[in-house]
């Protein structure tokens, strides 16, 4: 992932994010070396407002269901780390755009490589 994009996400610079999107729309689809997309990053840092801004862009809604190299969706990451506000945004997005992001399984039922759902991760880490 481009360092400028990563910095814009973790610092909450939505204007910078918009600039990057305008100059090159595919830049927002980049991943980290772990396969994390920008919604995974918002979940790691509990950046609810940034997640809200990202999912307002129709071309990025599918990122909600995207898995990283460990098979984790952004919801897995949010649940594991207790990013409850971000988790709610992701679930609301999935419910609103279910036809757009459904890939044979609902977001809350998706399992990672360990066969854990986001609920498993939340419970294991004391967030349920």
XYZ file of N, CA and C in Angstrom:
384
model
N 0.849 -1.175 0.000
C 0.000 0.000 0.000
C 0.896 1.239 0.000
N 0.485 2.192 -0.772
C 1.208 3.451 -0.855
C 1.270 4.095 0.528
N 2.464 4.503 0.971
C 2.586 5.109 2.303
C 1.711 6.345 2.491
N 1.517 7.101 1.443
C 0.677 8.302 1.522
C -0.782 7.918 1.799
N -1.240 6.846 1.177
C -2.590 6.354 1.407
C -2.733 5.855 2.841
N -1.782 5.057 3.293
C -1.816 4.514 4.655
C -1.850 5.649 5.676
N -1.007 6.639 5.478
C -0.936 7.801 6.375
C -2.262 8.566 6.379
N -2.852 8.751 5.204
C -4.130 9.459 5.114
C -5.217 8.717 5.894
N -5.209 7.393 5.802
C -6.219 6.595 6.503
C -6.035 6.678 8.011
N -4.831 6.417 8.509
C -4.642 6.349 9.966
C -4.708 7.707 10.646
N -4.497 8.786 9.883
C -4.596 10.118 10.477
C -5.969 10.756 10.242
N -6.843 10.036 9.540
C -8.205 10.532 9.335
C -8.319 11.675 8.347
N -7.383 11.773 7.435
C -7.400 12.864 6.452
C -8.278 12.488 5.263
N -9.565 12.714 5.418
C -10.502 12.343 4.362
C -10.296 13.175 3.097
N -9.876 14.418 3.238
C -9.630 15.261 2.063
C -8.485 14.683 1.237
N -7.447 14.222 1.909
C -6.312 13.612 1.221
C -6.749 12.324 0.526
N -7.605 11.575 1.182
C -8.139 10.337 0.610
C -8.924 10.651 -0.664
N -9.713 11.699 -0.610
C -10.487 12.118 -1.789
C -9.582 12.549 -2.922
N -8.528 13.267 -2.584
C -7.543 13.686 -3.597
C -6.919 12.486 -4.279
N -6.501 11.519 -3.473
C -5.892 10.309 -4.022
C -6.872 9.573 -4.926
N -8.121 9.512 -4.516
C -9.148 8.825 -5.300
C -9.396 9.536 -6.623
N -9.342 10.864 -6.592
C -9.578 11.645 -7.797
C -8.441 11.486 -8.795
N -7.218 11.462 -8.289
C -6.066 11.354 -9.180
C -5.915 9.947 -9.754
N -6.310 8.932 -8.985
C -6.184 7.557 -9.444
C -7.125 6.685 -8.614
N -8.262 6.339 -9.179
C -9.286 5.627 -8.405
C -8.831 4.257 -7.908
N -7.882 3.633 -8.576
C -7.435 2.303 -8.139
C -6.500 2.361 -6.941
N -5.989 3.540 -6.612
C -5.067 3.656 -5.483
C -5.747 3.233 -4.182
N -7.047 3.425 -4.067
C -7.765 3.074 -2.842
C -7.978 1.562 -2.698
N -7.645 0.826 -3.727
C -7.793 -0.634 -3.694
C -6.494 -1.337 -3.313
N -5.466 -0.574 -3.044
C -4.175 -1.164 -2.695
C -4.247 -1.900 -1.366
N -3.292 -2.823 -1.185
C -3.227 -3.619 0.038
C -1.842 -3.498 0.669
N -1.808 -3.766 1.971
C -0.526 -3.821 2.678
C 0.137 -5.158 2.344
N 1.330 -5.359 2.850
C 2.026 -6.625 2.608
C 1.296 -7.808 3.240
N 0.428 -7.545 4.211
C -0.383 -8.599 4.843
C -1.713 -8.802 4.120
N -1.904 -8.080 3.033
C -3.146 -8.200 2.276
C -4.287 -7.388 2.834
N -3.983 -6.482 3.772
C -5.024 -5.625 4.353
C -5.409 -4.513 3.390
N -6.712 -4.281 3.246
C -7.166 -3.131 2.473
C -7.393 -1.959 3.433
N -7.883 -0.848 2.917
C -8.019 0.324 3.783
C -9.073 0.141 4.874
N -10.046 -0.736 4.675
C -11.007 -0.998 5.748
C -10.400 -1.860 6.849
N -9.501 -2.773 6.500
C -8.770 -3.520 7.527
C -7.986 -2.533 8.402
N -7.370 -1.546 7.762
C -6.571 -0.552 8.487
C -7.464 0.263 9.417
N -8.640 0.674 8.946
C -9.540 1.436 9.830
C -9.967 0.590 11.024
N -10.154 -0.694 10.801
C -10.537 -1.593 11.894
C -9.402 -1.733 12.912
N -8.177 -1.826 12.440
C -7.024 -1.971 13.347
C -6.883 -0.783 14.285
N -7.204 0.405 13.765
C -7.027 1.628 14.546
C -8.348 2.191 15.076
N -9.441 1.439 14.929
C -10.770 1.855 15.378
C -11.145 3.240 14.849
N -11.017 3.397 13.549
C -11.282 4.674 12.891
C -12.673 4.664 12.264
N -13.671 4.760 13.121
C -15.065 4.671 12.707
C -15.419 5.707 11.638
N -15.055 6.946 11.865
C -15.406 8.012 10.912
C -14.760 7.780 9.549
N -13.512 7.315 9.546
C -12.834 7.042 8.279
C -13.511 5.873 7.563
N -13.899 4.849 8.310
C -14.610 3.719 7.700
C -15.916 4.197 7.062
N -16.610 5.092 7.748
C -17.861 5.645 7.201
C -17.612 6.361 5.882
N -16.550 7.143 5.834
C -16.212 7.888 4.611
C -15.849 6.941 3.471
N -15.106 5.911 3.779
C -14.668 4.966 2.751
C -15.853 4.244 2.135
N -16.774 3.783 2.953
C -17.889 3.012 2.399
C -18.947 3.875 1.723
N -18.800 5.185 1.810
C -19.683 6.078 1.057
C -19.352 6.020 -0.432
N -18.155 5.563 -0.752
C -17.732 5.468 -2.150
C -18.176 4.113 -2.704
N -19.125 4.113 -3.634
C -19.699 2.851 -4.125
C -18.659 1.853 -4.643
N -17.582 2.345 -5.227
C -16.576 1.440 -5.769
C -15.775 0.720 -4.684
N -15.949 1.142 -3.415
C -15.194 0.539 -2.322
C -16.037 -0.361 -1.416
N -17.320 -0.451 -1.671
C -18.204 -1.258 -0.822
C -17.736 -2.711 -0.765
N -17.242 -3.231 -1.863
C -16.817 -4.631 -1.891
C -15.650 -4.922 -0.954
N -14.938 -3.883 -0.514
C -13.826 -4.083 0.418
C -14.305 -4.636 1.758
N -15.564 -4.466 2.073
C -16.116 -4.967 3.340
C -15.958 -6.482 3.424
N -16.117 -7.172 2.306
C -16.033 -8.637 2.267
C -14.640 -9.161 1.935
N -13.729 -8.300 1.608
C -12.408 -8.745 1.163
C -11.593 -9.328 2.313
N -10.977 -10.464 2.056
C -10.150 -11.126 3.065
C -8.685 -10.774 2.857
N -7.935 -10.721 3.961
C -6.496 -10.493 3.883
C -5.764 -11.834 3.785
N -4.456 -11.834 3.942
C -3.670 -13.057 3.782
C -3.976 -14.113 4.841
N -4.595 -13.727 5.948
C -4.985 -14.675 6.994
C -6.448 -15.093 6.873
N -7.091 -14.586 5.838
C -8.502 -14.897 5.636
C -9.433 -14.026 6.452
N -8.890 -13.000 7.087
C -9.706 -12.100 7.909
C -10.358 -11.020 7.058
N -11.641 -10.791 7.294
C -12.316 -9.635 6.717
C -12.036 -8.446 7.649
N -12.344 -7.233 7.219
C -12.214 -6.105 8.144
C -13.029 -6.315 9.428
N -14.161 -7.012 9.332
C -14.976 -7.283 10.521
C -14.239 -8.197 11.504
N -13.520 -9.190 11.012
C -12.712 -10.041 11.899
C -11.725 -9.183 12.698
N -11.048 -8.289 11.994
C -10.041 -7.439 12.634
C -10.698 -6.542 13.673
N -11.796 -5.911 13.304
C -12.505 -5.021 14.234
C -12.975 -5.785 15.470
N -13.538 -6.959 15.273
C -14.037 -7.757 16.393
C -12.902 -8.212 17.304
N -11.809 -8.646 16.714
C -10.670 -9.136 17.500
C -10.055 -8.051 18.365
N -10.040 -6.825 17.845
C -9.376 -5.732 18.547
C -10.340 -4.862 19.357
N -11.606 -5.217 19.346
C -12.581 -4.443 20.117
C -12.954 -3.117 19.492
N -12.790 -2.998 18.185
C -13.171 -1.780 17.462
C -14.663 -1.849 17.163
N -15.447 -1.708 18.209
C -16.881 -1.969 18.100
C -17.614 -0.984 17.199
N -17.232 0.279 17.245
C -17.863 1.276 16.369
C -17.603 0.965 14.910
N -16.384 0.600 14.606
C -16.028 0.251 13.235
C -16.747 -1.029 12.821
N -16.823 -1.997 13.726
C -17.532 -3.248 13.428
C -18.986 -2.962 13.069
N -19.639 -2.070 13.809
C -21.032 -1.736 13.531
C -21.180 -1.091 12.158
N -20.261 -0.216 11.801
C -20.291 0.420 10.473
C -20.193 -0.642 9.384
N -19.292 -1.607 9.557
C -19.102 -2.664 8.559
C -20.353 -3.532 8.429
N -20.958 -3.879 9.546
C -22.175 -4.693 9.522
C -23.322 -3.926 8.876
N -23.473 -2.655 9.236
C -24.521 -1.827 8.633
C -24.327 -1.731 7.118
N -23.087 -1.582 6.700
C -22.796 -1.507 5.268
C -23.175 -2.811 4.576
N -22.800 -3.924 5.187
C -23.122 -5.233 4.607
C -24.629 -5.418 4.487
N -25.363 -4.980 5.481
C -26.822 -5.097 5.441
C -27.439 -4.188 4.393
N -26.869 -3.009 4.212
C -27.398 -2.049 3.243
C -27.108 -2.456 1.804
N -25.958 -3.033 1.596
C -25.500 -3.353 0.242
C -25.397 -4.861 0.031
N -26.234 -5.632 0.677
C -26.091 -7.088 0.663
C -25.994 -7.673 -0.747
N -26.711 -7.141 -1.688
C -26.614 -7.667 -3.060
C -25.261 -7.367 -3.671
N -24.695 -6.235 -3.312
C -23.431 -5.811 -3.900
C -22.242 -6.596 -3.369
N -22.252 -6.904 -2.079
C -21.049 -7.492 -1.491
C -21.197 -8.957 -1.118
N -22.362 -9.524 -1.375
C -22.536 -10.918 -1.003
C -21.775 -11.795 -1.979
N -20.978 -12.657 -1.461
C -20.170 -13.546 -2.290
C -20.400 -14.977 -1.840
N -21.663 -15.351 -1.729
C -21.994 -16.706 -1.350
C -22.131 -16.904 0.147
N -21.684 -15.960 0.910
C -21.829 -16.065 2.359
C -21.954 -14.673 2.967
N -22.709 -14.563 3.989
C -22.914 -13.271 4.635
C -21.683 -12.890 5.438
N -21.454 -11.614 5.549
C -20.279 -11.098 6.237
C -20.115 -11.677 7.638
N -21.165 -11.723 8.393
C -21.028 -12.179 9.781
C -20.760 -13.673 9.893
N -20.976 -14.410 8.813
C -20.721 -15.853 8.829
C -19.400 -16.228 8.172
N -18.724 -15.263 7.606
C -17.471 -15.563 6.912
C -16.429 -16.052 7.912
N -15.684 -17.056 7.501
C -14.645 -17.607 8.370
C -13.274 -17.296 7.791
N -12.299 -17.172 8.695
C -10.922 -16.948 8.269
C -10.214 -18.298 8.115
N -8.916 -18.283 7.960
C -8.163 -19.518 7.746
C -8.200 -20.453 8.957
N -8.491 -19.897 10.119
C -8.606 -20.714 11.334
C -10.029 -21.215 11.534
N -10.898 -20.913 10.558
C -12.320 -21.284 10.606
C -13.087 -20.529 11.687
N -12.589 -19.347 12.047
C -13.251 -18.503 13.036
C -14.088 -17.428 12.346
N -15.259 -17.159 12.885
C -16.049 -16.015 12.445
C -15.592 -14.806 13.275
N -16.099 -13.640 12.927
C -15.782 -12.441 13.699
C -16.281 -12.577 15.138
N -17.402 -13.245 15.323
C -17.935 -13.457 16.667
C -16.978 -14.309 17.509
N -16.399 -15.336 16.909
C -15.395 -16.143 17.623
C -14.256 -15.243 18.111
N -13.764 -14.387 17.207
C -12.645 -13.499 17.561
C -13.022 -12.535 18.679
N -14.227 -11.975 18.599
C -14.673 -11.042 19.635
C -14.783 -11.748 20.985
N -15.392 -12.915 20.993
C -15.581 -13.656 22.254
C -14.245 -14.095 22.841
N -13.370 -14.578 21.997
C -12.060 -15.049 22.471
C -11.252 -13.913 23.119
N -11.515 -12.696 22.683
C -10.763 -11.552 23.200
C -11.553 -10.719 24.198
N -12.661 -11.272 24.683
C -13.401 -10.626 25.766
C -14.303 -9.475 25.360
N -14.734 -9.441 24.102
C -15.582 -8.329 23.652
C -17.038 -8.727 23.479
N -17.439 -9.862 24.013
C -18.855 -10.288 23.933
C -19.412 -10.454 25.311
